Amino acid sequence: MSRISDFTGKSAVENIKEALRRARDVEDYHALLSLTEERALERAELVDKGEISGRLAGVPFVVKDNFLAFGAPTTAAAKMLENFEAPLQAMAVEKLEAEGAICIGKANLDAFAHGGSTENSAFGPTKNAADKTRVAGGSSGGSAVVTALDVVPFALGTDTGGSIRQPASFNGVVGVKPTYGAVSRYGVVAMASSTDTIGCFATNADDANLVMEIMAGRDDKDMTTLPDFWQHQPEFTKKKIGLVKQCMTDDVDAAVRQKTLDYAAKLKRLGYDVEEVDLSMMQHSLAMYYIIVPAEISSNLARYDGVRYGHRATEVKTLAELYGRSRNEGFTTENKRRIMIGSFVLSSGFFDAYYMQAQKARTLLINEFKQLFAEYDALLMPVAPTPAFKLGENTNDPIKMYLADIMTVPASLAGLPAISVPAGTSDEGLPIGVQLIGDRQSDSNLLKLASEVEAA
Ligand code: GLN
């Protein structure tokens, strides 16, 4: 797989033409919803003339189709936004463009990022890069697959409960979910505001670190963003890594456990002590996540009413019918399920019993992480209980689909940085990743650690 440095210092027009050619070659994976060809080639010419320069000059990339970007519609893979032309670009995209990077297309996802397989896309599923009969993972499945298939050296995604880490693991690339607030979410379609993060896929940890460093930083347009911390992180000094024992039980696929242990052995060779640790609140994290996140979704998706923008039903007689039919036609089944669960847990009769309880439990989880980071530099665990599952295997059973998120949602609820790094393949040749979770604002240390392991 190629690295960012394979593209810099070359003809940008050639880079872009080659990436577009690759994108067309692998069309049958359905990883991309659109190409931004015209705008990409125009920008490439400006790079070649020296009018645009920077650390990523002429480097092609892809964005998940929930980032507002010029050159193609921003659909969030939902009928609701099928023809939506962005009036502005996401801050993350603007920052990459300011360094000369060139967006060539927009990647498939689960509609509004609700899902873990990219099968919830209104425009059809994406196939796994290593096995076309299997899921890409999700919700940022398309971005993971274009990186794994070497269409582009990096791609952007969003991670609310695992949507970057899990598809990274399923396709054998590096995936970064940063500290909550590290990267501005301005211009990105909102899912759940208290856990939404912007991150990237890359073929190696150093490239991922560079892309994240460029995107990170305070933005007045997103009040949750943190002051720039990317380059000012205190080094890991404890030299201790915690292996989360709740993730190493018999319920977890044997190959997944073995790859995690192999990674632990590599960390030991680099001089780290690896000890088993307890993250007992993890067992409640899915219950918390699937209350808090739908609650926020039901609120964030209320804006799609068929009036201001997005899909509008025709031949309606009343305002209520306009709202109802537009939303019914524009959202997928999974979107509707989450809106209904969210409205239920926020309703006055059930707010205390569900939503408040979930938020209290979340605080206990945060405290448990805090105690672990007093002793350990980072935590090691799998990304998902299994390698990529078969297309269609979990689509009729939402609970089974949600269970696959068990290992990624804890870091999301706690706002912690977490990365997924390739750790080998199963006997069937399916990629398996491992997850490193750090304390807040230790993102680049995690990536440096992963880079050391890659080098060794
Ligand atoms: N699979 C998780 C969910 O369905 C994560 C989604 C995400 O991170 N956007 O909610």
Short mmCIF file of C-alpha atoms and ligand atoms in Angstrom, two decimals:
data_model
loop_
_atom_site.label_atom_id
_atom_site.label_comp_id
_atom_site.label_asym_id
_atom_site.label_seq_id
_atom_site.Cartn_x
_atom_site.Cartn_y
_atom_site.Cartn_z
CA MET A 1 0.00 0.00 0.00
CA SER A 2 1.26 3.47 -0.79
CA ARG A 3 2.28 6.18 1.64
CA ILE A 4 1.76 9.94 1.46
CA SER A 5 5.42 10.43 0.54
CA ASP A 6 4.85 8.36 -2.64
CA PHE A 7 2.74 11.27 -3.93
CA THR A 8 4.54 14.40 -2.80
CA GLY A 9 6.95 16.09 -5.18
CA LYS A 10 5.29 14.45 -8.21
CA SER A 11 2.96 15.86 -10.86
CA ALA A 12 -0.32 16.50 -9.06
CA VAL A 13 -2.30 16.02 -12.28
CA GLU A 14 -0.70 12.60 -12.74
CA ASN A 15 -1.41 11.69 -9.09
CA ILE A 16 -5.04 12.63 -9.45
CA LYS A 17 -5.53 10.91 -12.79
CA GLU A 18 -3.98 7.75 -11.38
CA ALA A 19 -6.20 7.86 -8.27
CA LEU A 20 -9.31 8.36 -10.43
CA ARG A 21 -8.23 5.45 -12.63
CA ARG A 22 -7.81 3.26 -9.52
CA ALA A 23 -11.20 4.38 -8.23
CA ARG A 24 -12.82 3.24 -11.48
CA ASP A 25 -10.90 -0.06 -11.47
CA VAL A 26 -12.40 -1.01 -8.10
CA GLU A 27 -15.91 0.31 -8.75
CA ASP A 28 -17.49 -3.07 -7.97
CA TYR A 29 -16.64 -2.67 -4.26
CA HIS A 30 -19.07 0.26 -4.21
CA ALA A 31 -16.81 2.16 -1.84
CA LEU A 32 -17.40 5.56 -3.48
CA LEU A 33 -20.71 7.34 -4.00
CA SER A 34 -19.28 10.06 -6.23
CA LEU A 35 -16.10 11.40 -7.77
CA THR A 36 -15.16 15.06 -7.59
CA GLU A 37 -13.16 14.72 -10.79
CA GLU A 38 -13.54 18.15 -12.35
CA ARG A 39 -12.69 20.10 -9.23
CA ALA A 40 -9.85 17.70 -8.35
CA LEU A 41 -8.16 18.14 -11.73
CA GLU A 42 -8.55 21.93 -11.56
CA ARG A 43 -6.86 21.99 -8.18
CA ALA A 44 -4.15 19.62 -9.37
CA GLU A 45 -3.28 22.04 -12.18
CA LEU A 46 -2.96 24.85 -9.63
CA VAL A 47 -0.61 22.68 -7.55
CA ASP A 48 1.52 21.92 -10.60
CA LYS A 49 1.69 25.66 -11.41
CA GLY A 50 2.90 26.33 -7.87
CA GLU A 51 -0.22 28.32 -6.95
CA ILE A 52 -1.16 25.86 -4.21
CA SER A 53 1.54 24.37 -1.99
CA GLY A 54 1.90 22.68 1.38
CA ARG A 55 2.81 19.47 3.12
CA LEU A 56 0.17 17.50 1.19
CA ALA A 57 0.54 19.23 -2.17
CA GLY A 58 -0.96 17.04 -4.89
CA VAL A 59 -1.85 14.17 -2.52
CA PRO A 60 -5.25 12.62 -3.32
CA PHE A 61 -7.71 11.76 -0.57
CA VAL A 62 -11.33 10.72 -0.11
CA VAL A 63 -13.91 11.93 2.40
CA LYS A 64 -16.80 10.05 3.90
CA ASP A 65 -19.98 11.42 2.35
CA ASN A 66 -21.12 13.06 5.59
CA PHE A 67 -18.43 15.76 5.18
CA LEU A 68 -19.62 18.85 3.36
CA ALA A 69 -17.33 19.24 0.37
CA PHE A 70 -17.49 20.88 -3.03
CA GLY A 71 -17.53 19.03 -6.33
CA ALA A 72 -20.29 16.46 -5.62
CA PRO A 73 -23.43 16.24 -3.49
CA THR A 74 -23.15 15.52 0.26
CA THR A 75 -25.66 12.71 0.79
CA ALA A 76 -24.74 11.08 4.13
CA ALA A 77 -25.81 7.96 2.13
CA ALA A 78 -29.45 8.83 2.81
CA LYS A 79 -32.32 9.65 0.42
CA MET A 80 -32.94 12.64 2.69
CA LEU A 81 -29.85 14.39 1.32
CA GLU A 82 -29.59 12.67 -2.07
CA ASN A 83 -29.28 15.92 -4.04
CA PHE A 84 -27.83 18.17 -1.36
CA GLU A 85 -25.08 20.47 -2.65
CA ALA A 86 -22.94 21.76 0.20
CA PRO A 87 -22.94 25.56 0.55
CA LEU A 88 -19.58 25.39 2.38
CA GLN A 89 -16.82 22.89 3.10
CA ALA A 90 -16.11 21.13 6.38
CA MET A 91 -13.30 22.75 8.38
CA ALA A 92 -11.32 19.48 8.25
CA VAL A 93 -11.48 19.51 4.44
CA GLU A 94 -10.54 23.20 4.33
CA LYS A 95 -7.46 22.56 6.48
CA LEU A 96 -6.28 19.68 4.28
CA GLU A 97 -6.86 21.74 1.15
CA ALA A 98 -4.84 24.56 2.67
CA GLU A 99 -1.92 22.09 2.71
CA GLY A 100 -2.49 21.22 -0.94
CA ALA A 101 -4.34 17.90 -0.54
CA ILE A 102 -6.91 17.10 -3.23
CA CYS A 103 -10.25 15.39 -2.57
CA ILE A 104 -11.12 13.00 -5.40
CA GLY A 105 -14.39 11.54 -4.17
CA LYS A 106 -16.91 10.81 -1.50
CA ALA A 107 -17.15 7.49 0.27
CA ASN A 108 -20.12 5.29 1.12
CA LEU A 109 -21.33 4.95 4.73
CA ASP A 110 -24.26 3.73 6.74
CA ALA A 111 -26.95 6.39 6.27
CA PHE A 112 -26.23 9.25 8.71
CA ALA A 113 -23.40 7.03 10.06
CA HIS A 114 -25.87 4.76 11.87
CA GLY A 115 -24.36 1.33 11.66
CA GLY A 116 -21.35 -0.91 11.74
CA SER A 117 -21.24 -2.52 8.30
CA THR A 118 -22.11 0.09 5.62
CA GLU A 119 -25.11 -2.09 4.77
CA ASN A 120 -27.45 0.65 5.99
CA SER A 121 -26.49 2.92 3.09
CA ALA A 122 -29.56 3.94 1.07
CA PHE A 123 -27.41 3.40 -2.03
CA GLY A 124 -26.26 -0.18 -1.40
CA PRO A 125 -23.50 -1.78 0.68
CA THR A 126 -19.73 -1.55 0.28
CA LYS A 127 -17.74 -4.79 0.01
CA ASN A 128 -14.76 -5.71 2.15
CA ALA A 129 -11.37 -5.02 0.54
CA ALA A 130 -10.07 -8.52 1.37
CA ASP A 131 -13.22 -10.55 0.65
CA LYS A 132 -16.11 -9.33 -1.47
CA THR A 133 -18.60 -11.60 0.30
CA ARG A 134 -17.99 -9.78 3.57
CA VAL A 135 -18.90 -6.37 4.99
CA ALA A 136 -16.60 -3.38 4.85
CA GLY A 137 -17.43 -2.55 8.44
CA GLY A 138 -18.87 0.79 9.27
CA SER A 139 -20.10 3.26 9.33
CA SER A 140 -17.05 4.67 7.47
CA GLY A 141 -16.77 1.52 5.34
CA GLY A 142 -16.13 3.24 2.01
CA SER A 143 -13.25 5.33 3.35
CA ALA A 144 -11.55 2.24 4.82
CA VAL A 145 -11.93 0.26 1.60
CA VAL A 146 -10.52 2.96 -0.71
CA THR A 147 -7.49 3.23 1.56
CA ALA A 148 -7.01 -0.55 1.70
CA LEU A 149 -7.40 -0.87 -2.09
CA ASP A 150 -4.74 1.80 -2.61
CA VAL A 151 -7.00 4.28 -4.37
CA VAL A 152 -5.73 7.01 -2.03
CA PRO A 153 -3.10 7.05 0.73
CA PHE A 154 -5.56 8.45 3.29
CA ALA A 155 -9.27 9.07 3.75
CA LEU A 156 -11.46 10.85 6.28
CA GLY A 157 -14.13 9.32 8.44
CA THR A 158 -16.22 10.05 11.49
CA ASP A 159 -16.22 7.91 14.63
CA THR A 160 -19.10 8.20 17.08
CA GLY A 161 -18.93 4.68 18.50
CA GLY A 162 -16.33 2.89 16.40
CA SER A 163 -17.03 3.93 12.82
CA ILE A 164 -13.39 4.51 11.98
CA ARG A 165 -11.71 1.89 14.16
CA GLN A 166 -13.89 -1.07 13.21
CA PRO A 167 -13.75 -0.70 9.40
CA ALA A 168 -9.99 0.00 9.72
CA SER A 169 -9.67 -3.34 11.50
CA PHE A 170 -11.88 -5.17 8.97
CA ASN A 171 -9.85 -3.91 6.00
CA GLY A 172 -6.30 -3.89 7.35
CA VAL A 173 -5.50 -0.18 7.60
CA VAL A 174 -4.72 2.28 10.39
CA GLY A 175 -7.75 4.15 11.81
CA VAL A 176 -7.69 7.08 14.25
CA LYS A 177 -10.48 8.26 16.51
CA PRO A 178 -9.01 11.28 18.31
CA THR A 179 -9.71 12.80 21.71
CA TYR A 180 -13.20 14.31 21.73
CA GLY A 181 -12.85 17.91 20.58
CA ALA A 182 -9.50 17.46 18.83
CA VAL A 183 -10.81 18.21 15.34
CA SER A 184 -13.53 20.67 14.40
CA ARG A 185 -16.83 19.10 13.34
CA TYR A 186 -17.95 22.24 11.56
CA GLY A 187 -19.49 21.19 8.25
CA VAL A 188 -19.90 17.52 9.13
CA VAL A 189 -23.38 15.98 9.35
CA ALA A 190 -24.11 15.54 13.06
CA MET A 191 -24.94 12.15 14.55
CA ALA A 192 -24.47 12.20 18.34
CA SER A 193 -22.92 15.45 19.50
CA SER A 194 -21.34 14.19 22.72
CA THR A 195 -19.30 11.45 21.01
CA ASP A 196 -18.92 12.54 17.34
CA THR A 197 -15.27 12.82 16.30
CA ILE A 198 -13.43 13.40 13.01
CA GLY A 199 -10.53 11.12 12.18
CA CYS A 200 -8.73 9.37 9.37
CA PHE A 201 -7.63 6.15 7.72
CA ALA A 202 -4.08 5.72 6.47
CA THR A 203 -1.75 2.90 5.49
CA ASN A 204 0.68 3.59 8.33
CA ALA A 205 0.78 5.37 11.70
CA ASP A 206 3.10 8.22 10.67
CA ASP A 207 0.87 9.29 7.79
CA ALA A 208 -2.16 9.15 10.08
CA ASN A 209 -0.32 11.32 12.60
CA LEU A 210 0.48 13.94 9.95
CA VAL A 211 -3.10 14.11 8.66
CA MET A 212 -4.48 14.40 12.19
CA GLU A 213 -2.00 17.08 13.17
CA ILE A 214 -3.07 19.16 10.17
CA MET A 215 -6.79 18.80 10.96
CA ALA A 216 -6.59 19.26 14.74
CA GLY A 217 -6.93 22.53 16.61
CA ARG A 218 -9.29 25.11 18.02
CA ASP A 219 -12.06 26.36 15.74
CA ASP A 220 -14.44 29.08 16.86
CA LYS A 221 -17.11 27.51 14.67
CA ASP A 222 -17.13 24.35 16.86
CA MET A 223 -17.21 25.34 20.51
CA THR A 224 -16.24 21.85 21.67
CA THR A 225 -12.79 22.07 20.02
CA LEU A 226 -9.74 22.04 22.26
CA PRO A 227 -6.78 24.40 22.00
CA ASP A 228 -4.06 22.91 19.83
CA PHE A 229 -2.41 20.05 21.70
CA TRP A 230 -1.28 17.70 18.95
CA GLN A 231 2.38 18.56 19.06
CA HIS A 232 2.55 19.19 22.79
CA GLN A 233 1.84 15.83 24.36
CA PRO A 234 3.85 14.62 27.34
CA GLU A 235 5.66 11.42 26.34
CA PHE A 236 4.65 8.03 27.71
CA THR A 237 6.84 7.47 30.76
CA LYS A 238 5.19 4.67 32.70
CA LYS A 239 6.19 2.06 30.14
CA LYS A 240 3.15 0.05 31.13
CA ILE A 241 0.28 -1.12 28.94
CA GLY A 242 -2.97 -2.58 30.29
CA LEU A 243 -4.49 -5.52 28.43
CA VAL A 244 -8.24 -5.33 29.03
CA LYS A 245 -9.23 -8.76 30.28
CA GLN A 246 -12.95 -8.39 29.55
CA CYS A 247 -12.00 -8.54 25.86
CA MET A 248 -10.03 -11.76 26.07
CA THR A 249 -12.78 -14.21 27.00
CA ASP A 250 -13.95 -17.25 25.03
CA ASP A 251 -16.75 -15.18 23.47
CA VAL A 252 -14.12 -13.42 21.40
CA ASP A 253 -12.90 -15.05 18.18
CA ALA A 254 -9.71 -17.07 18.81
CA ALA A 255 -7.72 -15.44 16.00
CA VAL A 256 -8.68 -11.99 17.29
CA ARG A 257 -7.40 -12.91 20.77
CA GLN A 258 -4.22 -14.40 19.35
CA LYS A 259 -3.41 -11.28 17.30
CA THR A 260 -3.95 -9.15 20.39
CA LEU A 261 -1.54 -11.33 22.37
CA ASP A 262 0.97 -11.19 19.51
CA TYR A 263 0.78 -7.40 19.58
CA ALA A 264 1.28 -7.45 23.35
CA ALA A 265 4.43 -9.52 22.79
CA LYS A 266 5.73 -6.89 20.36
CA LEU A 267 5.11 -4.15 22.93
CA LYS A 268 7.05 -6.20 25.49
CA ARG A 269 9.98 -6.44 23.10
CA LEU A 270 9.92 -2.63 22.89
CA GLY A 271 10.36 -2.46 26.67
CA TYR A 272 6.77 -2.10 27.84
CA ASP A 273 5.29 -4.16 30.65
CA VAL A 274 1.93 -5.56 29.61
CA GLU A 275 -0.44 -6.48 32.44
CA GLU A 276 -4.05 -7.64 32.47
CA VAL A 277 -6.43 -4.96 33.73
CA ASP A 278 -10.10 -4.79 34.60
CA LEU A 279 -12.52 -2.49 32.79
CA SER A 280 -15.61 -3.79 34.52
CA MET A 281 -17.93 -0.96 33.41
CA MET A 282 -17.34 -2.10 29.85
CA GLN A 283 -20.10 -4.67 30.27
CA HIS A 284 -22.61 -1.81 30.60
CA SER A 285 -21.18 0.38 27.87
CA LEU A 286 -23.41 -0.85 25.03
CA ALA A 287 -26.51 -0.23 27.13
CA MET A 288 -25.30 3.31 27.86
CA TYR A 289 -24.32 3.94 24.25
CA TYR A 290 -27.60 2.74 22.76
CA ILE A 291 -29.52 5.08 25.06
CA ILE A 292 -27.37 8.21 24.91
CA VAL A 293 -26.54 8.09 21.21
CA PRO A 294 -30.14 7.58 19.95
CA ALA A 295 -31.23 10.38 22.31
CA GLU A 296 -28.79 12.76 20.64
CA ILE A 297 -29.66 11.40 17.19
CA SER A 298 -33.37 12.06 17.72
CA SER A 299 -32.51 15.65 18.53
CA ASN A 300 -29.96 16.18 15.74
CA LEU A 301 -32.14 14.62 13.05
CA ALA A 302 -35.15 16.76 13.96
CA ARG A 303 -33.83 19.40 11.54
CA TYR A 304 -34.72 17.24 8.52
CA ASP A 305 -38.31 18.28 8.16
CA GLY A 306 -38.68 18.54 4.38
CA VAL A 307 -39.11 22.30 4.67
CA ARG A 308 -35.71 23.95 4.78
CA TYR A 309 -33.62 21.47 2.80
CA GLY A 310 -33.38 17.80 2.04
CA HIS A 311 -36.02 15.46 0.66
CA ARG A 312 -39.56 16.82 0.45
CA ALA A 313 -42.56 14.53 -0.11
CA THR A 314 -44.94 15.56 -2.88
CA GLU A 315 -48.72 15.69 -3.01
CA VAL A 316 -49.20 16.24 0.70
CA LYS A 317 -52.24 17.99 2.12
CA THR A 318 -51.22 19.08 5.61
CA LEU A 319 -48.08 20.23 7.36
CA ALA A 320 -48.04 17.14 9.58
CA GLU A 321 -48.24 14.99 6.49
CA LEU A 322 -45.36 16.91 4.91
CA TYR A 323 -43.14 16.26 7.94
CA GLY A 324 -44.22 12.66 8.33
CA ARG A 325 -43.95 11.60 4.72
CA SER A 326 -40.72 13.48 4.03
CA ARG A 327 -39.07 11.86 7.05
CA ASN A 328 -40.52 8.45 6.29
CA GLU A 329 -39.20 8.55 2.72
CA GLY A 330 -35.86 10.20 3.52
CA PHE A 331 -34.67 8.06 6.44
CA THR A 332 -33.67 4.40 6.46
CA THR A 333 -35.16 1.81 8.82
CA GLU A 334 -32.13 2.10 11.12
CA ASN A 335 -32.40 5.92 11.21
CA LYS A 336 -36.05 5.61 12.20
CA ARG A 337 -35.32 2.98 14.84
CA ARG A 338 -32.82 5.30 16.50
CA ILE A 339 -35.10 8.34 16.32
CA MET A 340 -37.83 6.30 18.00
CA ILE A 341 -35.57 4.90 20.74
CA GLY A 342 -34.11 8.36 21.33
CA SER A 343 -37.52 10.04 21.58
CA PHE A 344 -38.61 7.30 23.98
CA VAL A 345 -35.66 7.60 26.38
CA LEU A 346 -35.96 11.39 26.39
CA SER A 347 -39.73 11.40 26.99
CA SER A 348 -40.78 12.79 30.37
CA GLY A 349 -42.03 9.45 31.70
CA PHE A 350 -38.78 7.58 30.98
CA PHE A 351 -36.05 10.24 31.09
CA ASP A 352 -34.97 9.44 34.67
CA ALA A 353 -35.18 5.68 34.22
CA TYR A 354 -33.08 5.50 31.06
CA TYR A 355 -31.28 8.65 29.96
CA MET A 356 -30.24 9.85 33.42
CA GLN A 357 -29.17 6.36 34.49
CA ALA A 358 -27.09 5.99 31.35
CA GLN A 359 -25.34 9.32 31.98
CA LYS A 360 -24.57 8.31 35.56
CA ALA A 361 -23.14 4.99 34.43
CA ARG A 362 -21.10 6.88 31.84
CA THR A 363 -19.44 8.85 34.64
CA LEU A 364 -18.51 5.59 36.36
CA LEU A 365 -16.94 4.35 33.13
CA ILE A 366 -14.99 7.61 32.75
CA ASN A 367 -13.71 7.27 36.31
CA GLU A 368 -12.64 3.70 35.75
CA PHE A 369 -10.60 4.75 32.72
CA LYS A 370 -9.10 7.61 34.74
CA GLN A 371 -7.87 5.21 37.41
CA LEU A 372 -6.27 2.98 34.79
CA PHE A 373 -4.43 5.87 33.17
CA ALA A 374 -2.92 6.80 36.52
CA GLU A 375 -0.99 3.55 36.20
CA TYR A 376 -0.80 2.73 32.49
CA ASP A 377 0.29 4.69 29.41
CA ALA A 378 -2.27 2.98 27.22
CA LEU A 379 -4.74 0.13 27.06
CA LEU A 380 -4.59 -2.66 24.51
CA MET A 381 -7.60 -4.64 23.33
CA PRO A 382 -9.22 -5.96 20.17
CA VAL A 383 -11.31 -3.63 17.99
CA ALA A 384 -14.17 -6.03 17.40
CA PRO A 385 -15.04 -9.52 18.65
CA THR A 386 -14.68 -11.05 15.16
CA PRO A 387 -13.10 -10.28 11.78
CA ALA A 388 -15.43 -8.92 9.06
CA PHE A 389 -18.71 -10.84 8.99
CA LYS A 390 -20.63 -11.94 5.90
CA LEU A 391 -22.78 -9.45 3.99
CA GLY A 392 -26.37 -9.93 5.18
CA GLU A 393 -25.36 -11.95 8.25
CA ASN A 394 -26.54 -9.38 10.82
CA THR A 395 -28.96 -7.23 8.83
CA ASN A 396 -32.14 -8.77 10.23
CA ASP A 397 -31.01 -8.55 13.83
CA PRO A 398 -30.21 -5.04 15.06
CA ILE A 399 -29.19 -6.30 18.51
CA LYS A 400 -26.61 -8.63 16.99
CA MET A 401 -25.31 -5.73 14.93
CA TYR A 402 -25.09 -3.52 18.03
CA LEU A 403 -23.22 -6.23 19.98
CA ALA A 404 -20.37 -5.99 17.48
CA ASP A 405 -19.71 -2.45 18.83
CA ILE A 406 -18.92 -3.63 22.36
CA MET A 407 -15.19 -2.90 22.18
CA THR A 408 -15.29 0.48 20.45
CA VAL A 409 -18.03 2.31 22.35
CA PRO A 410 -16.22 2.61 25.74
CA ALA A 411 -13.54 5.02 24.41
CA SER A 412 -16.26 7.01 22.60
CA LEU A 413 -18.37 7.45 25.73
CA ALA A 414 -15.29 8.59 27.65
CA GLY A 415 -14.03 10.93 24.89
CA LEU A 416 -10.66 9.16 24.77
CA PRO A 417 -8.31 8.81 21.80
CA ALA A 418 -8.27 5.31 20.34
CA ILE A 419 -6.56 3.89 17.30
CA SER A 420 -6.94 0.70 15.33
CA VAL A 421 -3.79 -0.77 13.84
CA PRO A 422 -3.37 -3.81 11.57
CA ALA A 423 -2.20 -6.88 13.51
CA GLY A 424 -2.29 -9.64 10.91
CA THR A 425 -4.91 -11.83 9.30
CA SER A 426 -7.11 -14.78 10.25
CA ASP A 427 -6.60 -18.23 8.71
CA GLU A 428 -9.10 -17.20 6.03
CA GLY A 429 -7.01 -14.16 5.19
CA LEU A 430 -9.29 -11.61 6.85
CA PRO A 431 -7.56 -8.56 8.36
CA ILE A 432 -7.58 -8.19 12.14
CA GLY A 433 -6.73 -4.99 13.96
CA VAL A 434 -5.92 -4.21 17.57
CA GLN A 435 -6.96 -1.14 19.49
CA LEU A 436 -4.80 1.16 21.60
CA ILE A 437 -6.65 3.57 23.88
CA GLY A 438 -4.92 6.45 25.63
CA ASP A 439 -5.73 9.16 28.13
CA ARG A 440 -7.18 12.41 26.78
CA GLN A 441 -4.81 14.27 24.47
CA SER A 442 -2.29 11.45 24.17
CA ASP A 443 -3.32 10.81 20.56
CA SER A 444 0.03 11.33 18.87
CA ASN A 445 1.78 9.22 21.51
CA LEU A 446 -0.48 6.32 20.60
CA LEU A 447 0.41 6.78 16.95
CA LYS A 448 4.12 7.02 17.74
CA LEU A 449 3.88 3.80 19.71
CA ALA A 450 2.11 2.13 16.78
CA SER A 451 4.79 3.47 14.47
CA GLU A 452 7.51 1.91 16.69
CA VAL A 453 5.73 -1.43 16.52
CA GLU A 454 5.43 -1.13 12.71
CA ALA A 455 9.17 -0.43 12.45
CA ALA A 456 10.06 -3.37 14.70
N1 GLN B 1 -21.60 1.11 14.92
C1 GLN B 1 -21.87 2.20 15.80
C2 GLN B 1 -23.30 2.63 15.68
O1 GLN B 1 -23.99 2.03 14.94
C3 GLN B 1 -20.91 3.33 15.53
C4 GLN B 1 -21.39 4.32 14.54
C5 GLN B 1 -20.45 5.49 14.37
O2 GLN B 1 -19.39 5.55 15.01
N2 GLN B 1 -20.85 6.43 13.56
O3 GLN B 1 -23.74 3.53 16.33
#
